[in-house]
Short mmCIF file of C-alpha atoms in Angstrom, two decimals:
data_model
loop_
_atom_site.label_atom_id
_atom_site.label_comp_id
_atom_site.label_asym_id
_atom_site.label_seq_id
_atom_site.Cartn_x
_atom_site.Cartn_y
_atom_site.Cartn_z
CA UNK V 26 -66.41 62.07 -44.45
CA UNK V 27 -62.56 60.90 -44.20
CA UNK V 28 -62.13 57.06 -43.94
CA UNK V 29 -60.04 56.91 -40.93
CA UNK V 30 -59.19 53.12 -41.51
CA UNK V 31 -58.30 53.81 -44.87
CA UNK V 32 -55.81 56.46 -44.04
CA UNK V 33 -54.27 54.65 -41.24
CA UNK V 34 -53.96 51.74 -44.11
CA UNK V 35 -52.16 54.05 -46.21
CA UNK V 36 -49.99 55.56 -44.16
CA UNK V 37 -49.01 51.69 -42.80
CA UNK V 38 -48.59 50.79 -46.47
CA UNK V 39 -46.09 53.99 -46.82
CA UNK V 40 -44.26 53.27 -44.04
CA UNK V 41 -43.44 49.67 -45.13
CA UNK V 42 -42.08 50.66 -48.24
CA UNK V 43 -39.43 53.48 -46.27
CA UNK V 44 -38.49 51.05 -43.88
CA UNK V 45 -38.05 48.44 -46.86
CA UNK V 46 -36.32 51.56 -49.27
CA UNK V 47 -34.07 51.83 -45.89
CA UNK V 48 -35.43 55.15 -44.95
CA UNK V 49 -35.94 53.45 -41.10
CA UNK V 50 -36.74 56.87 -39.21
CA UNK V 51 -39.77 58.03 -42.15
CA UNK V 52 -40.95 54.43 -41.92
CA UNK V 53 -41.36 54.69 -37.69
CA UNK V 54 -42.50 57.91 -38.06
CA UNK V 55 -45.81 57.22 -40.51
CA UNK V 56 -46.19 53.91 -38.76
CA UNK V 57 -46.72 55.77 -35.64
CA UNK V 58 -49.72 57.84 -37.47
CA UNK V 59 -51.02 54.92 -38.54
CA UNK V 60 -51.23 53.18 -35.16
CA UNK V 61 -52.41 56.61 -33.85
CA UNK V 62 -55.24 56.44 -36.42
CA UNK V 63 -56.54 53.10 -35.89
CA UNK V 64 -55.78 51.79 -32.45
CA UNK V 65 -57.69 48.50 -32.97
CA UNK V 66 -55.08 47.53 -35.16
CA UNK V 67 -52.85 44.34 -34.24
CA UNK V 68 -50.88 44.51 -37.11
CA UNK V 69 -49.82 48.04 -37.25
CA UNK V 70 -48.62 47.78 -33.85
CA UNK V 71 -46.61 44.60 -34.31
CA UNK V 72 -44.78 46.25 -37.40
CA UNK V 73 -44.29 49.30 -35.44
CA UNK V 74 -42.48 47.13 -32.78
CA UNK V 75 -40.37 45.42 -35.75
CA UNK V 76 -39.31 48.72 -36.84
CA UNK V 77 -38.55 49.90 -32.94
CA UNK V 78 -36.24 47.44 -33.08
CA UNK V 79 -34.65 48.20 -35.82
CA UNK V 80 -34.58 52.00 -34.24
CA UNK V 81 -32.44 50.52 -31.43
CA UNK V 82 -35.94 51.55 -29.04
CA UNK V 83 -36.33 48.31 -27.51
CA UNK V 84 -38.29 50.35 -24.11
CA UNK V 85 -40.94 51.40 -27.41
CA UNK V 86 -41.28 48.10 -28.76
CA UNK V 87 -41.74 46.27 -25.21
CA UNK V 88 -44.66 48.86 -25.56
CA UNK V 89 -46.24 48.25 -28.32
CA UNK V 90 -45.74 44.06 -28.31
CA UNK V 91 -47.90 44.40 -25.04
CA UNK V 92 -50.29 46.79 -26.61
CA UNK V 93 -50.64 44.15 -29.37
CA UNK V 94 -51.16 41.22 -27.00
CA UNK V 95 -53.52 43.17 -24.99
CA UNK V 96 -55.98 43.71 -28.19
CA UNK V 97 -54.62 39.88 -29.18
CA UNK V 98 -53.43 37.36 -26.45
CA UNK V 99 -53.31 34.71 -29.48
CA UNK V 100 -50.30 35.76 -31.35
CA UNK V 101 -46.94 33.91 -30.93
CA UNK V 102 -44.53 35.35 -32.41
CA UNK V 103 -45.27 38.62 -30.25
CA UNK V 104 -44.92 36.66 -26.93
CA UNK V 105 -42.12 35.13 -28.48
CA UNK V 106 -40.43 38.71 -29.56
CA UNK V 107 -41.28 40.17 -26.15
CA UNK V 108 -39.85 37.58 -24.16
CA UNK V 109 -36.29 38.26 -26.21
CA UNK V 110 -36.76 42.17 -25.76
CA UNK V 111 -37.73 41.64 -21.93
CA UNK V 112 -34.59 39.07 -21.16
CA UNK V 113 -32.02 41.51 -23.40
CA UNK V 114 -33.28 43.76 -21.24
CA UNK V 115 -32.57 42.11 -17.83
CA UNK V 116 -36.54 41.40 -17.28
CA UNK V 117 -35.54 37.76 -17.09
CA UNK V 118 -39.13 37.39 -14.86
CA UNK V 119 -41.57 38.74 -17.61
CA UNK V 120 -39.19 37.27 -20.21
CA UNK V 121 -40.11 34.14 -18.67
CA UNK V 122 -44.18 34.42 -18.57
CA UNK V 123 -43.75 35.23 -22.17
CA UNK V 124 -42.13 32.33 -23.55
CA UNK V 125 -44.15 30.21 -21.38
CA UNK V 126 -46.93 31.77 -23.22
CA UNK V 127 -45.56 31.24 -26.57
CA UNK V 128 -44.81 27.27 -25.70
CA UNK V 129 -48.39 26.90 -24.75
CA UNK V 130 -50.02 28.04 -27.59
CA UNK V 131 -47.15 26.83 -29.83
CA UNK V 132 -45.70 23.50 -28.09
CA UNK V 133 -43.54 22.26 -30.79
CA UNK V 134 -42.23 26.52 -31.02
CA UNK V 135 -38.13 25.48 -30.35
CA UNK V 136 -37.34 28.79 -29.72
CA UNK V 137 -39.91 29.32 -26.91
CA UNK V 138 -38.70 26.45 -25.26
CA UNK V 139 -34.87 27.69 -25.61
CA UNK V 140 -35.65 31.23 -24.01
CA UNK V 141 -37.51 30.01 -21.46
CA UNK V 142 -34.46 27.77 -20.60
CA UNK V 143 -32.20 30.73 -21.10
CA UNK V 144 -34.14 32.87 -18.52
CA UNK V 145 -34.48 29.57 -16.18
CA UNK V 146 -30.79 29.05 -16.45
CA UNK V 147 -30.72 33.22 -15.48
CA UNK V 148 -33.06 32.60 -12.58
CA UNK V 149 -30.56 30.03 -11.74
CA UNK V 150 -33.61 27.28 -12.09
CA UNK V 151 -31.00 25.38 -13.21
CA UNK V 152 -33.65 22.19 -13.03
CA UNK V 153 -36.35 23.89 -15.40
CA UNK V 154 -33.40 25.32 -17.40
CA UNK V 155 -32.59 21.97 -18.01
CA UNK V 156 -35.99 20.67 -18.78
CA UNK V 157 -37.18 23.18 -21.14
CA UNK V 158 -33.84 22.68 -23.08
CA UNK V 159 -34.33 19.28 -23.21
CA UNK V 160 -37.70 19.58 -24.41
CA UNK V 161 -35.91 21.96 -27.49
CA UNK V 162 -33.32 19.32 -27.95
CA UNK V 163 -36.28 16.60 -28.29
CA UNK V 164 -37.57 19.21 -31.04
CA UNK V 165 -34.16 19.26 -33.37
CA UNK V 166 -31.90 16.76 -31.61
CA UNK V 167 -29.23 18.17 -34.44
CA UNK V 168 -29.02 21.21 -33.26
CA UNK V 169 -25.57 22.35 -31.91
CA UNK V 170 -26.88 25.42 -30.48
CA UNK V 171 -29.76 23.31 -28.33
CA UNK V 172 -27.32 20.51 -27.52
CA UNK V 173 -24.49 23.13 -26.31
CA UNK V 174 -27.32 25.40 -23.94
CA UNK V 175 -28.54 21.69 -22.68
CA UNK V 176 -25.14 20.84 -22.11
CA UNK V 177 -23.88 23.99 -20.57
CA UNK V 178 -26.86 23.84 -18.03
CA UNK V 179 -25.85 20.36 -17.00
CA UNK V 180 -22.35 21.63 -16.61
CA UNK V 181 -23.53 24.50 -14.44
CA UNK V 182 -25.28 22.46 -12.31
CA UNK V 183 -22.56 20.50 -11.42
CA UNK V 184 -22.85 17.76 -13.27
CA UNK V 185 -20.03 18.14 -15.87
CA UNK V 186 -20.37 13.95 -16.57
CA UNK V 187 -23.90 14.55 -17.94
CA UNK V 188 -22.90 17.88 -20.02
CA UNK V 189 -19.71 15.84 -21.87
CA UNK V 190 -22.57 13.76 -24.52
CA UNK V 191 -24.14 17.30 -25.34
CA UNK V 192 -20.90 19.20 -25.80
CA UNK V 193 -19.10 16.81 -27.83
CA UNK V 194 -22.15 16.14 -30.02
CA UNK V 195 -22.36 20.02 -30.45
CA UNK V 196 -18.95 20.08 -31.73
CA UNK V 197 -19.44 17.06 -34.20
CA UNK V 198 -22.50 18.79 -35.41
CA UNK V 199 -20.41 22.15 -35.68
CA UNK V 200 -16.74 21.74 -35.65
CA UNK V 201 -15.95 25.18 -37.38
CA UNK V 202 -18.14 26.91 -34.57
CA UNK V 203 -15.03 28.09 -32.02
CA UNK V 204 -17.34 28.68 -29.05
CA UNK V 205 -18.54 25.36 -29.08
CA UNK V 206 -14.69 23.67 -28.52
CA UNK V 207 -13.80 26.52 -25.91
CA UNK V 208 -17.14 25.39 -23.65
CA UNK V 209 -15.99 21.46 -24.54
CA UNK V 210 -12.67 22.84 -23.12
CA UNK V 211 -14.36 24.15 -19.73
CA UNK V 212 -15.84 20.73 -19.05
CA UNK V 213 -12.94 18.64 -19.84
CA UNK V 214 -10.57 20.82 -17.69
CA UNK V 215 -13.60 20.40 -14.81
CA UNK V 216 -13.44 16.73 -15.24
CA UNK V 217 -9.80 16.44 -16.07
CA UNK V 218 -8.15 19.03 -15.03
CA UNK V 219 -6.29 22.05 -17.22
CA UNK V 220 -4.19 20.04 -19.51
CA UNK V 221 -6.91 18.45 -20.65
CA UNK V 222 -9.01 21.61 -21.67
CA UNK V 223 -6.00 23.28 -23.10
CA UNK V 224 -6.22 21.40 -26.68
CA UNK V 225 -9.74 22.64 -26.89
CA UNK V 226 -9.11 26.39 -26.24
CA UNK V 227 -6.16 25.98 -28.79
CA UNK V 228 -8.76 24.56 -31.37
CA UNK V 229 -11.28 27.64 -30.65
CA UNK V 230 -8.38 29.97 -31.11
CA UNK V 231 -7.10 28.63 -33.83
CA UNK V 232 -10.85 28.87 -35.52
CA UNK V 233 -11.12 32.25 -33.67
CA UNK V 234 -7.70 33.99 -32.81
CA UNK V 235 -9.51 36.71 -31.60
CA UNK V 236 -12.20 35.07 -29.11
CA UNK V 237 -12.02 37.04 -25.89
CA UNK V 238 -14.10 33.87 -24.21
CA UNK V 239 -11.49 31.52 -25.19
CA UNK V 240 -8.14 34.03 -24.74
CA UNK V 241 -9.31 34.58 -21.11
CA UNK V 242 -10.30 30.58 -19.82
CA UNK V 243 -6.91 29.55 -22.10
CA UNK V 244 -4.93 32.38 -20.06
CA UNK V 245 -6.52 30.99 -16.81
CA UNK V 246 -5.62 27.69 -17.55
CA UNK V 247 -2.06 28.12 -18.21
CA UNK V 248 -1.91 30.23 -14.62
CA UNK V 249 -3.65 26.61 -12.99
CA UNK V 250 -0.59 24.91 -15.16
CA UNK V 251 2.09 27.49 -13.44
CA UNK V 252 2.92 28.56 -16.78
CA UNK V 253 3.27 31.97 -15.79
CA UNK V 254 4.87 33.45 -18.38
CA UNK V 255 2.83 32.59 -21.00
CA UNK V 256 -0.06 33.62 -19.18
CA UNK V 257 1.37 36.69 -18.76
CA UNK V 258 1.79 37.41 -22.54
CA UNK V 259 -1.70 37.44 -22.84
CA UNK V 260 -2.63 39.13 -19.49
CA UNK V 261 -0.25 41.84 -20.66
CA UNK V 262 -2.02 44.78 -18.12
CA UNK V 263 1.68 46.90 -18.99
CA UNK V 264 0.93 46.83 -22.64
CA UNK V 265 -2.44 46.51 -23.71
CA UNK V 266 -4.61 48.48 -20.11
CA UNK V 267 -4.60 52.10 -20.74
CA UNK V 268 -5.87 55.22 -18.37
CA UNK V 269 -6.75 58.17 -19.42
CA UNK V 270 -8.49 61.28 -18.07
CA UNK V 271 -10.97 63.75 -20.09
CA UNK V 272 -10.21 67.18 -19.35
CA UNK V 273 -13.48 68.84 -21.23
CA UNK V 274 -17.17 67.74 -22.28
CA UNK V 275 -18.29 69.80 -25.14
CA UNK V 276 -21.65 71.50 -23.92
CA UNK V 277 -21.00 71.66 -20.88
CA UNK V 278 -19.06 74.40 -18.37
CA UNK V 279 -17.17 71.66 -16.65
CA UNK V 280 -16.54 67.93 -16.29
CA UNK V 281 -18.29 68.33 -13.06
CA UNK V 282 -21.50 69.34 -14.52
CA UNK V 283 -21.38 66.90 -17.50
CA UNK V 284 -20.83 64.17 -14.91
CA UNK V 285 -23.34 64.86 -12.97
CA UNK V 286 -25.60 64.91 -16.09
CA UNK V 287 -24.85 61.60 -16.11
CA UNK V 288 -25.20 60.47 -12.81
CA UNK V 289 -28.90 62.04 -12.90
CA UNK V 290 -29.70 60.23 -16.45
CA UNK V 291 -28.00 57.06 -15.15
CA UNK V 292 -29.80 56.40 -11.99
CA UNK V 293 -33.12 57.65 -13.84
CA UNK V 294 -32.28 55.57 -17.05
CA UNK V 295 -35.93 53.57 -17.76
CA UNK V 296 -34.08 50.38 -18.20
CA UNK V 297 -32.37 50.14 -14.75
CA UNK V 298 -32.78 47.16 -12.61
CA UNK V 299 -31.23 46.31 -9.42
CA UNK V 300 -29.03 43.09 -9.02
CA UNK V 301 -30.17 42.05 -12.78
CA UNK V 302 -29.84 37.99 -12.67
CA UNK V 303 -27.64 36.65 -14.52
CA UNK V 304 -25.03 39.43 -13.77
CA UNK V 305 -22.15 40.05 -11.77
CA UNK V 306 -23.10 42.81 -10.13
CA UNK V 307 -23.97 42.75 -6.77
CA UNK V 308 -25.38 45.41 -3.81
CA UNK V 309 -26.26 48.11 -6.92
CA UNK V 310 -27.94 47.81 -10.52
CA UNK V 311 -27.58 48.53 -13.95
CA UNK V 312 -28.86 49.61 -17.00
CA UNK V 313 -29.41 48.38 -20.54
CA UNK V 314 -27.87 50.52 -23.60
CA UNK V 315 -27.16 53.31 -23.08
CA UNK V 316 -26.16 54.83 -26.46
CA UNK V 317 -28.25 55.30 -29.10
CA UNK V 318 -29.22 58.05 -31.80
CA UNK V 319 -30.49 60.15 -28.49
CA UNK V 320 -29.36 63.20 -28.08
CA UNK V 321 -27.55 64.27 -24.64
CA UNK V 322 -24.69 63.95 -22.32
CA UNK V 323 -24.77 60.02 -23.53
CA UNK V 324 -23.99 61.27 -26.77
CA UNK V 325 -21.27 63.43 -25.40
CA UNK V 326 -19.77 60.50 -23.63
CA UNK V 327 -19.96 58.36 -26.82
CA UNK V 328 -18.04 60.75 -28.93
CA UNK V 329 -15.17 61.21 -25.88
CA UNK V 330 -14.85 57.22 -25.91
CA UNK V 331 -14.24 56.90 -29.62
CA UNK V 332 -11.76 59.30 -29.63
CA UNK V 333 -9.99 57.83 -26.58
CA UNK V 334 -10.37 54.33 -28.51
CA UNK V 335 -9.14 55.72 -31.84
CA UNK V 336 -6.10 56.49 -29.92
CA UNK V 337 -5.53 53.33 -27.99
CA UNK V 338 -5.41 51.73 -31.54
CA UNK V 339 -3.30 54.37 -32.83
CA UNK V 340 -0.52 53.56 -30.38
CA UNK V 341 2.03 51.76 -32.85
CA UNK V 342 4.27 50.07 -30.19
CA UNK V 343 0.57 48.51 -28.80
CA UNK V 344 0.08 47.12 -33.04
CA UNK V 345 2.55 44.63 -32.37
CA UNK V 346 1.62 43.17 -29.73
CA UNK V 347 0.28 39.08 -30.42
CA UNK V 348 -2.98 39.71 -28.26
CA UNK V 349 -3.77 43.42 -29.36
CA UNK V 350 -7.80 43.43 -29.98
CA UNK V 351 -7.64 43.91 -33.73
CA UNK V 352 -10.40 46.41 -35.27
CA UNK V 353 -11.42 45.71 -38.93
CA UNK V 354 -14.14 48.85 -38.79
CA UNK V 355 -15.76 51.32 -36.98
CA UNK V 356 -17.38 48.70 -34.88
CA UNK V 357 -20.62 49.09 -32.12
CA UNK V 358 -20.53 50.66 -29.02
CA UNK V 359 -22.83 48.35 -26.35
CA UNK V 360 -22.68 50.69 -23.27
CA UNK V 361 -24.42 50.09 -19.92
CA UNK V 362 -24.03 52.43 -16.39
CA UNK V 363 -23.51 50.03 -13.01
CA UNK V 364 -24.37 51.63 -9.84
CA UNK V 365 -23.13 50.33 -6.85
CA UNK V 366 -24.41 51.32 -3.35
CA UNK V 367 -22.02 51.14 -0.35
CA UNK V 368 -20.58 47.16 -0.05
CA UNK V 369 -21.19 47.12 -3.47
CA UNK V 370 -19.19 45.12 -6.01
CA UNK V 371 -18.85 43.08 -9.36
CA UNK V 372 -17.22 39.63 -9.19
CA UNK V 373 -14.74 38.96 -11.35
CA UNK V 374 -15.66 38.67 -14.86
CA UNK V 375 -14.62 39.59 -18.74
CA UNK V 376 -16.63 40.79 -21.59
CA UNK V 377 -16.65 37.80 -24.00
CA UNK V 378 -18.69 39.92 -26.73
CA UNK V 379 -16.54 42.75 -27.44
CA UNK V 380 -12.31 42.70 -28.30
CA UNK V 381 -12.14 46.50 -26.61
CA UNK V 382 -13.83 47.14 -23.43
CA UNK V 383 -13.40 50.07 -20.79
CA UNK V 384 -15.11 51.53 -17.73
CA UNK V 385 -15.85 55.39 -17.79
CA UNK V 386 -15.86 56.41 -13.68
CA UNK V 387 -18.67 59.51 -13.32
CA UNK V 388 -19.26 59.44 -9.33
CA UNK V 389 -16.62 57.35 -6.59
CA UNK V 390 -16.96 57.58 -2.81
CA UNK V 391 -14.00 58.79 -1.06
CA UNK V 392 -13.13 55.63 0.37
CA UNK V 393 -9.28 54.62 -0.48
CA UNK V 394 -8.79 51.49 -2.31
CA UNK V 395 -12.16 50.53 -1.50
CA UNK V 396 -14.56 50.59 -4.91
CA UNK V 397 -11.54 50.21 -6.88
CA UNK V 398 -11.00 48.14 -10.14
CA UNK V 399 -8.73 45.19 -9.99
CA UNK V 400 -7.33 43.50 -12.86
CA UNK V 401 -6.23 39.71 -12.97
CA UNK V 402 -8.02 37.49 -10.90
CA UNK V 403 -9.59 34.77 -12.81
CA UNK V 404 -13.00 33.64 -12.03
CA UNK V 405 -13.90 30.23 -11.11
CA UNK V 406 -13.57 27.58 -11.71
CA UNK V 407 -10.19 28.86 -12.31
CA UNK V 408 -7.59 28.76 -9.36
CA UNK V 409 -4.12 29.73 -9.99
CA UNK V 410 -1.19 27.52 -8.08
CA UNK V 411 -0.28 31.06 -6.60
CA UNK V 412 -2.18 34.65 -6.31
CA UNK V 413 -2.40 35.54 -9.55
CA UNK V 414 -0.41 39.14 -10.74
CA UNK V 415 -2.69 41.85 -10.37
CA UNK V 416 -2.89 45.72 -11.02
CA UNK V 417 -5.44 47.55 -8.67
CA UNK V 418 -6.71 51.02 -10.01
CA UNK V 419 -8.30 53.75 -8.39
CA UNK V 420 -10.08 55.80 -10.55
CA UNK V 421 -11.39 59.44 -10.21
CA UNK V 422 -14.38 61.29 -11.97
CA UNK V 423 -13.97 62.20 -16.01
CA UNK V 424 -11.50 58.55 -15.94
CA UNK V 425 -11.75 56.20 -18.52
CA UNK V 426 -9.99 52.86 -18.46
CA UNK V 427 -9.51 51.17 -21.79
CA UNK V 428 -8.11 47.14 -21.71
CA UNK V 429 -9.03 44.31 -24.18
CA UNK V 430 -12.16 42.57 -23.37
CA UNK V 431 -10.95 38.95 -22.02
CA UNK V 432 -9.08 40.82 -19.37
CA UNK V 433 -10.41 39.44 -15.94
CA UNK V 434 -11.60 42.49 -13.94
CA UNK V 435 -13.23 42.89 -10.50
CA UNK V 436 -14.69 45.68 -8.42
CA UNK V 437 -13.84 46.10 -4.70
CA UNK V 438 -16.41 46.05 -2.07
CA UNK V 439 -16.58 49.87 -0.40
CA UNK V 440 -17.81 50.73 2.72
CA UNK V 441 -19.77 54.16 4.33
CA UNK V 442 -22.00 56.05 1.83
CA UNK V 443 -22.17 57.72 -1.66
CA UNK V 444 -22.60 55.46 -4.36
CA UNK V 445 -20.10 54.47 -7.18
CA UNK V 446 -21.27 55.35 -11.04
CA UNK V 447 -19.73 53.67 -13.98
CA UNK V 448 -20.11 53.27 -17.32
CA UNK V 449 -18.99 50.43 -18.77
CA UNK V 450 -18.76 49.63 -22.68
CA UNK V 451 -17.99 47.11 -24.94
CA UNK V 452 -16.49 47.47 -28.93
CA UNK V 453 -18.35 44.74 -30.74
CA UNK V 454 -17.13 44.22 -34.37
CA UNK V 455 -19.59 41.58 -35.49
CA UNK V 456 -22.31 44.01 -35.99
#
């Protein structure tokens, strides 16, 4: 008679060593047999997860961490991991139950207590957000990270005065960490107005020239100041915002077909969520990553947008520009479809994680101007001395706009029916 639990053992065993040789996709694969061979097994499932992870499969290792907690409601670090899969994947109100979980059976766990203050502050519970950083502060009161979340809370909810302690003990504690002086910088221009945060942006830059957090509030600033033309150098929409149109899709007969493709994939995409908190968009949804090692027309699209971004680096008059996005690699694509139903829009925002961004337009109503991108307008609590220089584009199907990603961008509210389908994407170099 075969030992079933010994096989599944084996095959586990196996499939630590390939993912631990690097062989990630042989690894998944006999962990898989091994779960499928013994279901009673906690541990097999929780490695799978790990390793679904690693795959880039967070939908498949949401599964499994539940399938684990479901044979085992006792283990913390799997409420803890699911919590961070669920809120990276806009499930801010699971993410929530799961570090609440985690904090109960595991009071002195910081990180529970900093996620669930992550998805409070998401929530916009700014209150709880507050406590349950406070209660991770209490935990490691020399933690920059804890005192800057507790601070930027406190500074969110309007109370700048309370946030200034938190902030400027966050920088003490990390004064080579540039996102900690450019959030500093937010609160002292709240309290003090633009010339005093501008000292602090300078000292992010000059720690991180590239920051597109820091380019974009320093660039607002100097609009507040009336110092236009500086502003303008780094708001350069003439130089550094491209347009371009693809003309074919490989696979497919027409760019008509492949966008519709991805229409029907985007609005079906497992990870969609409507009005995701924390978000900007507002009157549609959106999904989580979209690109991946999957097969399909998001592949296609992924191979169209790194040629159209190979180019947009390739342009030698755009090299010598100060605030070109500078690429040191190949660099991750983070990609993500919005769809917006009719008064649909995005506030303005920028995309502090990548130095490249760009929007890749599949469906638009026929509605003018309406549903159109705007660049320019800073968000609050930014407010230029006079309406700020802006370039409004109205895109068409197979489109792609490329700009760097601290340019402040907007969608415009459209009326009537049809529904507008984007894809929007971020280069990331620090992964």
């Amino acid at each position: 008679m075969v030992n079933l639990n010994a096989n599944a053992a084996a095959l586990h065993q196996s499939g630590i060593q390939a993912v631990r040789q690097g062989r990630v996709a042989e690894g998944r694969a006999l962990i898989e047999r091994a779960v499928a061979a013994d279901r009673t097994s906690v541990q097999y499932l929780v490695d799978l997860a790990q390793v679904q992870i690693m795959s880039h499969d967070q939908m498949g290792a949401i599964e499994s961490f539940r399938r684990a907690l479901k044979l085992d409601p006792g283990i913390v670090p799997a409420w803890l991991n699911l919590g961070l899969l669920l809120m990276h994947t806009d499930r801010v109100d699971e993410a929530a139950g799961c570090f609440e979980k985690a904090a109960k059976l595991n009071p002195k766990l910081i990180d529970a207590h900093n996620g669930l203050g992550v998805v409070r502050q998401r929530q916009r519970r700014l209150g709880d957000a507050a406590a349950a950083f406070e209660r991770a502060a209490k935990l490691d009161p020399n933690n920059p990270e804890l005192c800057s979340n507790l601070g930027s809370v406190l500074y969110e909810s309007g109370q700048p005065e309370k946030a200034l302690p938190y902030l400027k003990k966050a920088t003490e504690l990390a004064p080579k960490h540039a996102p900690l002086h450019a959030h500093l910088g937010l609160v002292m221009h709240e309290l003090h107005g633009p010339e005093a945060g501008l000292p602090h942006f300078d000292e992010a830059l000059r720690l991180s020239p590239d920051d597109a957090r820091t380019l974009a509030t320093k660039g607002s600033a100097l609009l507040e100041l009336g110092r236009a033309e500086e502003a303008a150098e780094i708001f350069d929409h003439d130089a550094l915002l491209v347009t371009r149109k693809f003309e074919a899709a490989p696979g497919y007969p027409d760019m008509a077909a492949f966008n519709a493709a991805l229409a029907e994939h985007s609005v079906n995409h497992p990870t969609f969520i409507v009005e995701p908190k924390g978000r900007t968009t507002r009157g549609g949804g959106q999904t989580d990553q979209l690109f991946g090692p999957e097969t399909g027309p998001f592949a296609v699209l992924e191979d169209l947008i790194r040629g159209a971004i190979d180019e947009y680096f390739a342009d030698t008059a755009r090299q010598t520009h100060r605030y070109m996005p500078q690429r040191t690699g190949r660099g991750a694509l983070d990609a993500w479809a919005t769809v917006l139903d009719s008064g649909g829009y995005q506030d303005p925002h920028n995309h502090p994680s990548g130095i490249l961004s760009g929007v890749y337009y599949v469906q638009l109503p026929d509605t003018g101007d309406a549903g159109a991108i705007e660049f320019g307008r800073p968000a609050p609590p930014f407010s230029p001395k006079s309406e700020p220089d802006v370039v409004l584009i109205r895109p068409e199907p197979g489109m792609v706009v490329l700009f760097p990603s601290f340019f402040w961008h907007r969608t415009i509210p459209f009326p009537g029916t049809g529904r507008r389908i984007s894809i929007a994407f971020d280069l990331i170099m620090n992964r």
